[in-house]
Coordinates of C-alpha atoms and ligand atoms in Angstrom, one line a residue:
X794 CA 11.4 7.8 18.1
X795 CA 13.9 8.9 15.6
X796 CA 12.6 9.7 12.6
X797 CA 12.8 10.5 9.0
X798 CA 11.0 13.1 7.5
X799 CA 9.7 13.0 3.5
X800 CA 8.3 16.1 1.9
X801 CA 6.3 14.2 -1.0
X802 CA 5.7 15.8 -4.3
X803 CA 3.4 15.1 -5.8
X804 CA 6.1 11.4 -6.8
X805 CA 3.9 7.9 -7.8
X806 CA 6.7 6.2 -4.9
X807 CA 7.1 8.4 -1.9
X808 CA 4.9 5.6 -0.4
X809 CA 7.3 3.2 -1.2
X810 CA 10.2 4.8 -0.1
X811 CA 8.7 5.7 3.9
X812 CA 8.1 1.7 3.8
X813 CA 11.1 0.8 2.7
X814 CA 13.3 2.8 5.0
X815 CA 10.6 1.0 7.8
X816 CA 11.0 -2.0 6.7
X817 CA 14.3 -1.0 8.1
X818 CA 12.9 -0.3 11.3
X819 CA 13.3 3.8 10.7
X820 CA 10.2 5.8 11.5
X821 CA 9.2 8.0 8.1
X822 CA 6.9 10.3 8.3
X823 CA 5.1 12.3 4.7
X824 CA 4.1 15.2 4.3
X825 CA 3.2 17.3 2.3
X826 CA 6.3 18.5 0.2
X827 CA 5.6 22.3 0.9
X828 CA 4.8 21.6 4.5
X829 CA 5.8 24.5 6.9
X830 CA 8.9 23.2 8.7
X831 CA 8.3 24.6 12.4
X832 CA 8.8 23.4 16.1
X833 CA 6.2 20.2 15.7
X834 CA 6.8 19.0 12.3
X835 CA 10.7 19.1 13.2
X836 CA 10.4 16.8 16.4
X837 CA 12.5 14.0 16.5
X838 CA 12.9 14.2 12.4
X839 CA 17.5 13.4 12.1
X840 CA 16.7 14.2 8.6
X841 CA 14.7 15.1 5.3
X842 CA 14.1 13.1 1.8
X843 CA 12.8 15.2 -1.1
X844 CA 11.0 13.0 -2.9
X845 CA 10.7 12.8 -7.4
X846 CA 7.7 15.0 -8.6
X847 CA 5.9 14.6 -12.0
X848 CA 6.3 18.5 -12.6
X849 CA 9.9 20.6 -13.8
X850 CA 10.6 22.6 -11.2
X851 CA 10.5 26.3 -13.3
X852 CA 6.9 24.5 -14.3
X853 CA 4.8 27.3 -11.9
X854 CA 2.5 24.6 -10.7
X855 CA 5.6 23.1 -8.5
X856 CA 6.1 22.7 -4.9
X857 CA 9.0 24.2 -3.5
X858 CA 10.1 23.9 -0.1
X859 CA 9.8 25.7 3.4
X860 CA 12.9 27.5 2.2
X861 CA 14.2 26.4 6.4
X862 CA 14.5 23.5 4.9
X863 CA 19.0 24.8 3.6
X864 CA 18.6 27.2 6.6
X865 CA 19.2 24.3 9.6
X866 CA 21.8 21.7 9.7
X867 CA 19.2 18.1 8.9
X868 CA 21.0 16.2 6.7
X869 CA 18.9 16.2 3.5
X870 CA 18.2 14.0 0.8
X871 CA 17.2 14.7 -2.9
X872 CA 15.9 11.7 -5.2
X873 CA 15.0 12.6 -8.8
X874 CA 13.1 16.5 -8.3
X875 CA 13.6 16.8 -5.2
X876 CA 17.7 16.9 -5.8
X877 CA 16.6 19.3 -8.6
X878 CA 15.0 21.5 -6.7
X879 CA 18.0 21.5 -3.9
X880 CA 20.4 22.3 -7.3
X881 CA 17.5 25.4 -8.8
X882 CA 16.5 25.8 -5.4
X883 CA 20.4 26.9 -4.9
X884 CA 21.8 28.2 -8.0
X885 CA 21.4 24.9 -10.0
X886 CA 21.3 24.4 -13.0
X887 CA 18.0 22.4 -14.0
X888 CA 17.8 22.1 -18.1
X889 CA 14.8 19.6 -19.8
X890 CA 16.4 16.2 -21.7
X891 CA 15.9 15.8 -25.4
X892 CA 14.6 12.6 -24.5
X893 CA 13.2 11.4 -20.8
X894 CA 15.5 8.7 -19.4
X895 CA 12.9 5.6 -18.1
X896 CA 14.0 2.5 -17.0
X897 CA 16.8 0.6 -15.6
X898 CA 19.8 2.5 -16.0
X899 CA 22.9 2.1 -15.0
X900 CA 24.6 4.9 -12.9
X901 CA 29.3 4.9 -13.2
X902 CA 31.1 6.1 -9.6
X903 CA 33.3 8.0 -10.5
X904 CA 35.7 7.2 -7.2
X905 CA 37.0 10.5 -7.3
X906 CA 38.6 11.5 -3.3
X907 CA 36.7 11.9 -0.2
X908 CA 37.8 15.6 0.6
X909 CA 34.6 17.6 0.9
X910 CA 36.3 21.5 0.3
X911 CA 37.2 22.7 3.3
X912 CA 37.9 19.7 4.7
X913 CA 35.3 19.6 7.5
X914 CA 35.6 16.4 9.4
X915 CA 32.3 15.9 10.0
X916 CA 31.0 16.0 7.0
X917 CA 34.0 14.4 5.5
X918 CA 33.1 11.7 7.4
X919 CA 29.1 11.5 6.0
X920 CA 29.9 11.3 3.5
X921 CA 32.1 7.8 3.6
X922 CA 29.6 6.9 5.3
X923 CA 26.5 7.9 2.2
X924 CA 28.9 6.3 -0.1
X925 CA 29.8 3.1 1.7
X926 CA 25.4 2.6 0.7
X927 CA 27.5 2.0 -3.4
X928 CA 30.1 0.3 -2.4
X929 CA 28.9 -3.5 -3.5
X930 CA 31.3 -5.4 -0.7
X931 CA 29.9 -4.1 2.3
X932 CA 26.5 -5.4 3.0
X933 CA 23.6 -3.7 4.5
X934 CA 24.3 -5.2 7.9
X935 CA 27.8 -3.9 8.2
X936 CA 25.8 0.3 6.9
X937 CA 22.8 -0.9 8.9
X938 CA 25.4 -1.5 12.0
X939 CA 27.6 2.2 10.8
X940 CA 30.6 2.7 10.9
X941 CA 31.8 2.5 7.8
X942 CA 32.8 3.9 4.3
X943 CA 35.0 3.6 1.2
X944 CA 34.2 4.3 -2.7
X945 CA 35.2 2.2 -5.2
X946 CA 34.8 3.4 -8.8
X947 CA 31.5 1.0 -9.6
X948 CA 28.6 0.0 -11.5
X949 CA 25.3 -0.9 -10.9
X950 CA 21.8 -0.1 -12.4
X951 CA 19.7 1.9 -10.9
X952 CA 15.9 3.1 -11.9
X953 CA 15.4 6.1 -13.7
X954 CA 12.2 8.5 -14.5
X955 CA 12.9 11.6 -15.2
X956 CA 12.5 14.3 -18.0
X957 CA 14.6 17.0 -17.0
X958 CA 18.7 16.8 -16.0
X959 CA 20.8 18.7 -14.0
X960 CA 22.8 21.2 -16.3
X961 CA 24.8 23.1 -13.6
X962 CA 25.3 22.3 -9.7
X963 CA 25.3 24.2 -7.7
X964 CA 28.1 25.2 -6.6
X965 CA 29.1 23.4 -3.5
X966 CA 28.0 20.4 -4.8
X967 CA 30.1 18.1 -5.7
X968 CA 29.0 14.6 -8.3
X969 CA 30.4 11.1 -7.4
X970 CA 28.3 8.7 -10.0
X971 CA 27.1 9.4 -13.5
X972 CA 24.4 8.4 -15.3
X973 CA 24.6 6.6 -18.4
X974 CA 24.0 9.9 -20.5
X975 CA 26.0 11.3 -18.6
X976 CA 24.3 14.0 -16.4
X977 CA 24.4 13.8 -12.5
X978 CA 23.7 10.8 -11.0
X979 CA 25.0 11.1 -7.4
X980 CA 25.9 14.4 -5.5
X981 CA 27.2 14.9 -2.7
X982 CA 27.6 18.7 -1.3
X983 CA 30.8 19.2 -0.9
X984 CA 30.5 21.3 3.6
X985 CA 26.5 20.9 3.6
X986 CA 25.3 17.2 4.9
X987 CA 23.1 17.2 1.2
X988 CA 23.3 14.7 -0.7
X989 CA 21.3 13.8 -4.2
X990 CA 20.4 11.7 -6.5
X991 CA 18.6 11.5 -9.9
X992 CA 17.4 8.3 -9.6
X993 CA 15.0 6.7 -6.6
X994 CA 16.7 3.9 -4.8
X995 CA 13.7 2.3 -3.1
X996 CA 12.0 1.2 -6.8
X997 CA 12.6 -2.7 -5.8
X998 CA 14.6 -2.4 -9.5
X999 CA 17.3 -0.6 -8.0
X1000 CA 20.6 -2.6 -6.9
X1001 CA 21.8 -1.3 -3.5
X1002 CA 18.9 0.8 -2.6
X1003 CA 17.7 -0.4 0.4
X1004 CA 21.7 0.3 1.2
X1005 CA 21.5 3.0 -0.6
X1006 CA 18.3 4.4 2.3
X1007 CA 20.3 2.4 5.2
X1008 CA 23.5 4.6 4.4
X1009 CA 21.4 7.9 4.9
X1010 CA 19.4 6.7 7.6
X1011 CA 21.9 4.9 9.4
X1012 CA 25.3 6.2 8.8
X1013 CA 24.3 10.2 7.2
X1014 CA 20.7 10.0 10.5
X1015 CA 22.9 7.9 12.9
X1016 CA 18.2 6.8 12.8
X1017 CA 18.2 4.5 15.9
X1018 CA 15.6 1.4 14.6
X1019 CA 12.4 2.3 17.7
X1020 CA 9.8 0.6 14.8
X1021 CA 8.4 -2.0 15.3
X1022 CA 4.7 -3.4 15.8
X1023 CA 4.8 -4.3 20.0
X1024 CA 6.1 -1.1 19.8
X1025 CA 2.6 0.5 18.3
X1026 CA 0.3 -1.4 20.2
X1027 CA 1.8 0.0 23.7
X1028 CA 1.4 3.2 22.1
X1029 CA -2.0 2.8 20.9
X1030 CA -3.0 1.3 24.1
X1031 CA -1.8 4.6 25.2
X1032 CA -3.3 6.8 22.8
X1033 CA -6.9 6.0 23.1
X1034 CA -7.9 6.5 25.9
X1035 CA -7.8 10.4 25.1
X1036 CA -8.5 10.4 21.4
X1037 CA -12.4 8.4 22.9
X1038 CA -12.4 10.6 25.0
X1039 CA -12.3 8.6 28.4
X1040 CA -11.8 10.3 32.2
X1041 CA -11.2 8.9 35.2
X1042 CA -14.1 7.3 36.9
X1043 CA -16.0 8.4 34.1
X1044 CA -19.0 5.8 34.3
X1045 CA -20.1 5.7 30.9
X1046 CA -17.2 5.0 28.2
X1047 CA -18.4 5.6 24.8
X1048 CA -18.6 3.0 22.3
X1049 CA -16.7 2.1 19.2
X1050 CA -18.8 0.4 16.1
X1051 CA -16.2 -1.1 13.0
X1052 CA -18.0 -2.5 10.0
X1053 CA -15.9 -5.5 9.0
X1054 CA -15.8 -6.5 5.9
X1055 CA -13.9 -10.1 6.3
X1056 CA -10.5 -8.6 4.4
X1057 CA -7.2 -7.8 6.5
X1058 CA -7.8 -4.7 7.4
X1059 CA -11.1 -4.1 9.3
X1060 CA -9.8 -7.6 10.1
X1061 CA -6.6 -6.5 11.9
X1062 CA -7.9 -2.9 13.5
X1063 CA -10.6 -5.1 15.1
X1064 CA -7.8 -7.1 16.3
X1065 CA -6.2 -4.2 17.7
X1066 CA -9.2 -2.6 18.9
X1067 CA -10.5 -6.3 21.3
X1068 CA -7.1 -5.9 22.9
X1069 CA -6.0 -2.4 23.8
X1070 CA -10.1 -1.7 24.6
X1071 CA -12.3 -2.9 26.7
X1072 CA -13.8 -5.7 24.3
X1073 CA -17.0 -5.1 26.3
X1074 CA -17.0 -1.9 24.2
X1075 CA -16.9 -2.8 21.0
X1076 CA -19.5 -3.6 18.5
X1077 CA -18.5 -5.1 15.4
X1078 CA -21.1 -5.0 11.9
X1079 CA -19.9 -7.2 9.5
X1080 CA -22.8 -7.7 6.0
X1081 CA -23.5 -10.9 4.5
X1082 CA -24.1 -9.2 1.2
X1083 CA -24.3 -13.1 0.1
X1084 CA -22.0 -12.2 -2.1
X1085 CA -18.7 -12.8 -0.4
X1086 CA -16.9 -15.8 -1.1
X1087 CA -17.3 -19.6 -0.3
X1088 CA -17.2 -20.3 3.4
X1089 CA -16.2 -16.2 3.9
X1090 CA -18.6 -15.6 6.2
X1091 CA -18.9 -18.1 8.6
X1092 CA -14.5 -17.8 8.7
X1093 CA -15.2 -14.1 9.7
X1094 CA -17.9 -15.5 12.3
X1095 CA -15.3 -17.8 14.6
X1096 CA -11.6 -15.5 13.6
X1097 CA -13.2 -12.8 15.4
X1098 CA -14.7 -14.8 18.0
X1099 CA -11.2 -16.2 18.3
X1100 CA -10.3 -13.0 19.2
X1101 CA -12.8 -12.2 21.8
X1102 CA -15.6 -10.1 20.0
X1103 CA -18.5 -9.7 22.5
X1104 CA -21.0 -8.3 20.3
X1105 CA -20.3 -9.3 16.4
X1106 CA -23.5 -8.9 14.0
X1107 CA -23.6 -10.8 11.2
X1108 CA -26.1 -9.2 9.3
X1109 CA -27.6 -11.8 6.8
X1110 CA -29.1 -10.0 3.7
X1111 CA -28.2 -11.9 0.8
X1112 CA -32.3 -11.9 -0.5
X1113 CA -31.7 -8.0 -0.2
X1114 CA -28.9 -8.0 -2.6
X1115 CA -30.2 -10.2 -5.0
X1116 CA -33.9 -8.3 -5.0
X1117 CA -32.0 -5.2 -5.6
X1118 CA -29.7 -6.7 -8.7
X1119 CA -32.8 -9.2 -10.4
X1120 CA -32.2 -7.4 -14.2
X1121 CA -29.6 -5.0 -13.7
X1122 CA -26.6 -5.5 -16.3
X1123 CA -24.7 -2.8 -16.6
X1124 CA -21.6 -2.8 -15.2
X1125 CA -22.5 0.9 -13.2
X1126 CA -25.8 0.6 -12.4
X1127 CA -25.1 -2.7 -10.7
X1128 CA -22.1 -0.9 -8.6
X1129 CA -24.3 1.1 -7.4
X1130 CA -26.9 -0.4 -6.3
X1131 CA -24.8 -2.6 -4.3
X1132 CA -23.0 0.7 -2.5
X1133 CA -26.9 2.4 -2.4
X1134 CA -28.5 -1.2 -0.5
X1135 CA -25.4 -1.2 2.1
X1136 CA -25.3 1.8 3.1
X1137 CA -29.3 1.4 3.3
X1138 CA -29.4 -1.9 5.7
X1139 CA -25.6 -0.7 7.5
X1140 CA -27.4 2.8 9.0
X1141 CA -30.9 0.9 9.5
X1142 CA -28.4 -1.9 11.3
X1143 CA -26.9 0.4 12.8
X1144 CA -30.1 2.0 14.1
X1145 CA -31.8 -0.9 15.7
X1146 CA -28.8 -1.5 17.5
X1147 CA -29.2 1.5 19.5
X1148 CA -25.8 2.6 20.3
X1149 CA -25.7 5.6 21.9
X1150 CA -25.2 9.4 20.3
X1151 CA -21.6 9.6 21.4
X1152 CA -20.7 6.1 19.9
X1153 CA -17.8 7.1 18.5
X1154 CA -16.6 4.7 14.7
X1155 CA -14.2 2.9 13.7
X1156 CA -12.4 2.4 10.5
X1157 CA -9.8 0.0 9.1
X1158 CA -8.2 3.2 7.1
X1159 CA -4.0 3.0 6.1
X1160 CA -1.4 5.2 6.0
X1161 CA -1.7 4.4 2.2
X1162 CA -5.2 5.4 1.6
X1163 CA -4.1 8.8 2.9
X1164 CA -1.9 9.3 0.3
X1165 CA -3.0 10.5 -2.5
X1166 CA -0.5 10.3 -5.8
X1167 CA 0.5 13.5 -5.8
X1168 CA -1.1 15.2 -3.2
X1169 CA 0.7 14.0 0.4
X1170 CA -1.0 12.9 3.3
X1171 CA -2.7 16.0 5.3
X1172 CA -3.8 17.1 1.3
X1173 CA -6.7 14.3 1.3
X1174 CA -9.3 16.2 3.6
X1175 CA -12.5 13.7 4.3
X1176 CA -10.4 10.4 3.0
X1177 CA -13.4 7.6 3.5
X1178 CA -11.8 4.1 3.2
X1179 CA -14.0 1.6 0.9
X1180 CA -16.7 2.7 -1.6
X1181 CA -19.1 1.2 1.4
X1182 CA -19.3 4.4 2.5
X1183 CA -18.9 6.9 -0.3
X1184 CA -21.5 9.1 0.7
X1185 CA -22.2 7.3 3.5
X1186 CA -23.9 10.3 6.2
X1187 CA -23.1 7.6 9.4
X1188 CA -20.0 8.2 7.8
X1189 CA -19.6 11.3 7.8
X1190 CA -21.8 11.8 10.4
X1191 CA -19.6 10.7 13.3
X1192 CA -15.9 12.3 10.7
X1193 CA -18.0 15.8 11.8
X1194 CA -18.5 15.0 15.1
X1195 CA -15.2 14.4 15.3
X1196 CA -16.1 10.9 16.5
X1197 CA -14.2 8.5 14.5
X1198 CA -11.0 6.5 14.5
X1199 CA -8.4 4.9 12.6
X1200 CA -5.8 2.6 14.3
X1201 CA -4.1 1.8 12.0
X1202 CA -3.5 4.9 9.3
X1203 CA -0.6 5.3 10.4
X1204 CA 1.1 1.3 8.6
X1205 CA 1.7 0.1 5.3
X1206 CA 0.3 -2.5 4.1
X1207 CA 3.0 -5.2 5.0
X1208 CA 2.9 -3.7 8.5
X1209 CA -0.7 -4.1 9.1
X1210 CA -0.3 -7.5 8.1
X1211 CA 3.2 -8.0 10.4
X1212 CA 0.7 -6.3 13.1
X1213 CA -1.8 -9.0 12.1
X1214 CA 0.0 -12.1 12.7
X1215 CA 1.0 -10.2 16.0
X1216 CA -2.8 -9.8 17.8
X1217 CA -2.9 -14.0 16.5
X1218 CA -5.6 -13.2 13.4
X1219 CA -5.7 -16.0 11.2
X1220 CA -2.8 -16.1 9.1
X1221 CA -5.7 -17.7 6.4
X1222 CA -7.1 -13.8 6.7
X1223 CA -3.6 -12.5 6.9
X1224 CA -2.2 -13.4 3.8
X1225 CA -5.9 -13.3 1.7
X1226 CA -5.6 -11.1 -1.0
X1227 CA -8.1 -7.6 -1.8
X1228 CA -11.3 -8.2 -2.0
X1229 CA -13.8 -5.7 -3.8
X1230 CA -16.6 -4.3 -2.0
X1231 CA -19.3 -5.9 -4.4
X1232 CA -18.0 -9.2 -4.1
X1233 CA -18.4 -11.4 -6.6
X1234 CA -21.0 -9.1 -7.9
X1235 CA -19.1 -7.3 -10.1
X1236 CA -17.4 -10.9 -10.9
X1237 CA -20.1 -12.7 -13.2
X1238 CA -21.4 -10.6 -15.6
X1239 CA -24.3 -9.2 -16.5
X1240 CA -27.4 -10.0 -14.1
X1241 CA -25.6 -11.8 -11.2
X1242 CA -28.6 -14.2 -9.3
X1243 CA -28.2 -17.0 -6.5
X1244 CA -27.2 -20.0 -9.3
X1245 CA -24.6 -18.3 -10.7
X1246 CA -23.0 -17.5 -7.8
X1247 CA -23.1 -20.2 -6.3
X1248 CA -20.6 -21.7 -9.6
X1249 CA -19.0 -19.3 -9.4
X1250 CA -18.7 -19.9 -5.4
X1251 CA -17.4 -23.3 -6.4
X1252 CA -15.2 -22.5 -8.6
X1253 CA -13.5 -19.6 -7.6
X1254 CA -13.0 -22.1 -3.8
X1255 CA -11.2 -24.9 -5.9
X1256 CA -9.0 -21.9 -8.1
X1257 CA -7.7 -20.8 -4.6
X1258 CA -7.3 -23.9 -3.3
X1259 CA -4.9 -24.8 -5.2
X1260 CA -2.8 -21.7 -6.1
X1261 CA -1.8 -22.9 -1.9
X1262 CA -1.7 -26.6 -2.1
X1263 CA 0.4 -25.7 -5.0
X1264 CA 4.4 -24.1 -5.1
X1265 CA 6.7 -22.1 -7.3
X1266 CA 9.7 -23.8 -7.7
X1267 CA 11.8 -21.8 -4.9
X1268 CA 8.6 -23.7 -2.7
X1269 CA 6.3 -20.6 -2.5
X1270 CA 3.7 -21.0 -2.7
X1271 CA 1.3 -20.4 -6.3
X1272 CA -1.1 -17.8 -3.9
X1273 CA 1.0 -16.3 -2.2
X1274 CA 3.7 -15.8 -5.4
X1275 CA 0.6 -13.6 -6.7
X1276 CA -1.2 -10.0 -5.8
X1277 CA -4.4 -10.9 -6.3
X1278 CA -6.3 -14.4 -7.8
X1279 CA -9.6 -15.0 -9.0
X1280 CA -12.1 -16.0 -10.9
X1281 CA -14.7 -14.6 -13.2
X1282 CA -17.8 -16.3 -15.1
X1283 CA -19.2 -15.1 -18.0
X1284 CA -22.4 -14.1 -19.1
X1285 CA -22.0 -16.0 -22.6
X1286 CA -22.4 -20.2 -22.9
X1287 CA -20.7 -22.6 -25.2
X1288 CA -21.1 -25.4 -25.8
X1289 CA -18.5 -29.5 -24.8
X1290 CA -19.3 -33.1 -24.8
X1291 CA -20.6 -35.3 -21.4
X1292 CA -20.2 -38.4 -22.0
X1293 CA -22.1 -38.7 -25.9
X1294 CA -24.6 -36.0 -25.5
X1295 CA -23.6 -32.2 -26.8
X1296 CA -23.5 -29.7 -23.9
X1297 CA -23.9 -26.1 -22.9
X1298 CA -21.7 -24.5 -20.8
X1299 CA -21.1 -21.8 -18.8
X1300 CA -17.9 -19.9 -19.7
X1301 CA -15.2 -19.2 -16.9
X1302 CA -12.3 -17.2 -16.8
X1303 CA -9.0 -17.4 -14.4
X1304 CA -7.3 -14.4 -13.2
X1305 CA -3.7 -13.6 -11.9
X1306 CA -2.0 -10.5 -11.1
X1307 CA 1.4 -9.4 -9.5
X1308 CA 0.9 -6.1 -8.8
X1309 CA 2.6 -4.3 -6.3
X1310 CA -1.1 -1.5 -5.0
X1311 CA -3.3 -2.9 -8.2
X1312 CA -2.2 0.5 -10.0
X1313 CA -0.4 -1.1 -12.3
X1314 CA -0.9 -5.2 -12.4
X1315 CA 1.3 -7.9 -15.2
X1316 CA -0.3 -11.0 -15.9
X1317 CA 0.9 -14.1 -13.4
X1318 CA 3.5 -16.1 -15.3
X1319 CA 1.5 -18.9 -14.5
X1320 CA 3.1 -22.9 -14.6
X1321 CA 1.6 -24.3 -17.5
X1322 CA 1.1 -27.4 -16.0
X1323 CA -0.2 -25.7 -13.2
X1324 CA -2.6 -23.8 -15.4
X1325 CA -3.8 -27.0 -17.0
X1326 CA -5.0 -29.9 -14.4
X1327 CA -6.3 -26.0 -12.2
X1328 CA -8.8 -26.2 -15.4
X1329 CA -9.6 -29.5 -15.4
X1330 CA -10.2 -30.3 -11.4
X1331 CA -12.9 -26.8 -11.8
X1332 CA -14.4 -28.9 -14.8
X1333 CA -15.1 -31.7 -13.1
X1334 CA -15.8 -30.8 -10.2
X1335 CA -18.5 -27.4 -11.3
X1336 CA -20.3 -29.6 -14.3
X1337 CA -22.8 -26.1 -14.7
X1338 CA -18.7 -24.7 -16.4
X1339 CA -17.9 -25.7 -19.9
X1340 CA -15.2 -24.6 -20.6
X1341 CA -12.8 -22.3 -18.5
X1342 CA -9.8 -19.8 -19.9
X1343 CA -7.0 -17.6 -18.7
X1344 CA -7.3 -13.8 -18.6
X1345 CA -3.5 -12.6 -20.4
X1346 CA -4.2 -8.8 -19.9
X1347 CA -2.3 -6.4 -18.1
X1348 CA -3.4 -3.4 -16.6
X1349 CA -3.8 -1.2 -18.2
X1350 CA -5.4 -0.8 -20.2
X1351 CA -7.3 -3.5 -18.8
X1352 CA -8.4 -3.4 -15.1
X1353 CA -7.9 -6.1 -12.4
X1354 CA -12.4 -6.8 -11.8
X1355 CA -13.6 -7.4 -14.9
X1356 CA -16.7 -4.2 -13.6
Ligands
XMP1967 P1 -9.5 -2.4 -10.9 O1 -10.6 -3.5 -11.7 O2 -10.1 -1.8 -11.3 O3 -9.2 -2.6 -9.7 O4 -8.2 -2.6 -11.4 C1 -8.5 -2.2 -8.6 C2 -8.0 -2.7 -6.8 O5 -9.0 -2.7 -6.3 C3 -10.0 -3.4 -6.3 N1 -11.4 -3.2 -5.8 C4 -12.4 -2.0 -5.4 N2 -11.8 -2.6 -4.4 N3 -14.8 -1.9 -3.4 C5 -13.3 -2.1 -3.2 O6 -13.0 -2.1 -2.6 C6 -14.6 -1.2 -4.5 O7 -15.7 -1.4 -5.6 C7 -13.2 -1.9 -6.0 N4 -13.3 -1.8 -7.3 C8 -12.2 -2.7 -7.6 C9 -9.7 -5.0 -6.9 O8 -10.2 -5.8 -6.2 C10 -8.4 -4.4 -6.8 O9 -7.8 -5.2 -5.6

C-alpha cells in the first residue's frame, strides 16, 4: 500500500499531518525524525514529510534527518522546522525573528513562472501539480484525481507558529509564496522534488491546507488511495494468528484477555477481536466500580453480548470502591485509592479466571497514544494505555513476556470510530465523549458517597440526554458539537426556596468544552436558552440539587476535569 512517511521532529501537530493525509485515503506512518532510512523503512513510501519542531535548527538539541533523505529520489515536503531544516542542511541560512510569528497569517503567492532551472520536464510537472494546491479555482477532488496544474498569484490565510525564519534559501530553492513579514513561506527546489512550507497546512485554520497536502500526496507523490477500515480488518485478520503464535493444527490456542472500560477504544478493540478471532478464545473483563454513569454497565454488557462475546466477566465492585474512598477528600489521595484498588481487584479477578500462563493481554491503545509529543513513535518504549494500568503487574508481566496485543495501534481516534461503526458497535458508544478512568470519583468533589454518586448520575444523565436532543442552527446535535460534557457535584450546599420553605441544596456545575485532543480546551459557547432550560430540568428532576452553574474556564489555566 502506498504510504507517506512522516519524520517527527516533535511538533504538537505532527500527528495531525498523518491524520489529514489518511483522511484522504493515503496511509501514513510517523517515525522519529532522526530514524535511519534504510530499506525496510522506505518500503512502499512514496513521499516524506519533515514535521515541525519546538527546536531551532541551530540548537544542539535539534534532531536532523538521516542524510540519505537528501540523496534519495523521494519527494520531500518540509513543514515549518522541516522546511528550515531542509534548507539549513543544504546550505541555507536560518535566523531568529525579532518577534515570533504565531496564528493566522496571510501568505501571498508570487505567481512565478514555473520553469525549473534546467527545464527538467518531470520537475516542472511536479511543481505545477504542487502549486495547484494553492489555486482557489481548483477543487480538492480535482487535485486528488491528479493531473491538474496551475498557479495564480493569490493570497490565503495560513497558520504560522515559528520563531525562526529562512533568511537565505539553500542553492536551488526558489520562493513561490511569501509571508506578511516578507520572509519565504512557500519554496520549491528547481530540480529536485523538494517542497517547503513555513506554515502548517495540517491545522484546520489554514485555508487550502488539505488541498496542499493533497497536491503533495497525489500530484507530486502519485499515491493511490488504499487505506480503508475494511482493509484494516482484513489485515488484522491476516496478521493476528502469527502474532498469537497459532500454528496449523495447534490444539491449545492461547486465550486472549481484554480489559473493557466501556469507552470507545476498548469496546472497538473487543469488537475487532470478536470479529477476527474465535469468540470462544476471547475473555472480556469489565469492573463496575460504582463510579460509572447512569446505565453504563448495563449498556456495556448488552453491547458486547450483541457483538458476540461469549466470555464476558462483569465484576460488581462498587462497595469496595466506596469503602476505599470513605473519608478521603484530597483529589490525589482519591485518585490513588481508586487506581490502587482497581489494580488489586483486577489482579484478583484475572487470577480467579484461571487463564493459562500463555494467555495474551489485549489493550485498546491508539496510534496517538504512541506518539508522545517531542519524542515520536517508537521512542516511548513502554506505553501504558490508561491510568488503570499504570504500574499494573499484570500489564508489566505480559509486556515483558511479549504477550500484549494492541489491535488499534495504527489508528487515530476518528478511524477507531469509523471502524467501530463498520463492526456494528452501538452508535451511543462510538459517539461517546471521553470519560476519565476514576469516573465519577473525580467529579464528586470532596468525599464520595453512594448518595452523591446517585445524585450526580441522575443530573449528568439529564444534561447528556438534553445535549443529544438539542441541535445547533446547522442541525448538528449539541452533544456531537461538544468534545466533552459532564456534570460535577460540588461539596457545598447553598440556600434556596421550595414552596414557602427555605432549603439547602447541593450545587452542581455543568462543564462542556470543545477540544481537538484534550490537551487544550475552550468553553462551549452554549446557547443561553438551552442552558437555562437544562438547569430547570435538572433542579425539577433532582430535588437534592438546589443550584446549577456553568463552568466558563478554558484549559489552560483550568483542566477539563475538576479534580
Ligand atoms: P484534564 O482534566 O487533565 O483532562 O484536562 C484531559 C482529558 O483526560 C481525561 N482524564 C482522564 N482519562 N484517566 C483517564 O483515562 C484519568 O485519570 C483521567 N483524568 C482526566 C479527561 O476526562 C479529559 O478528557
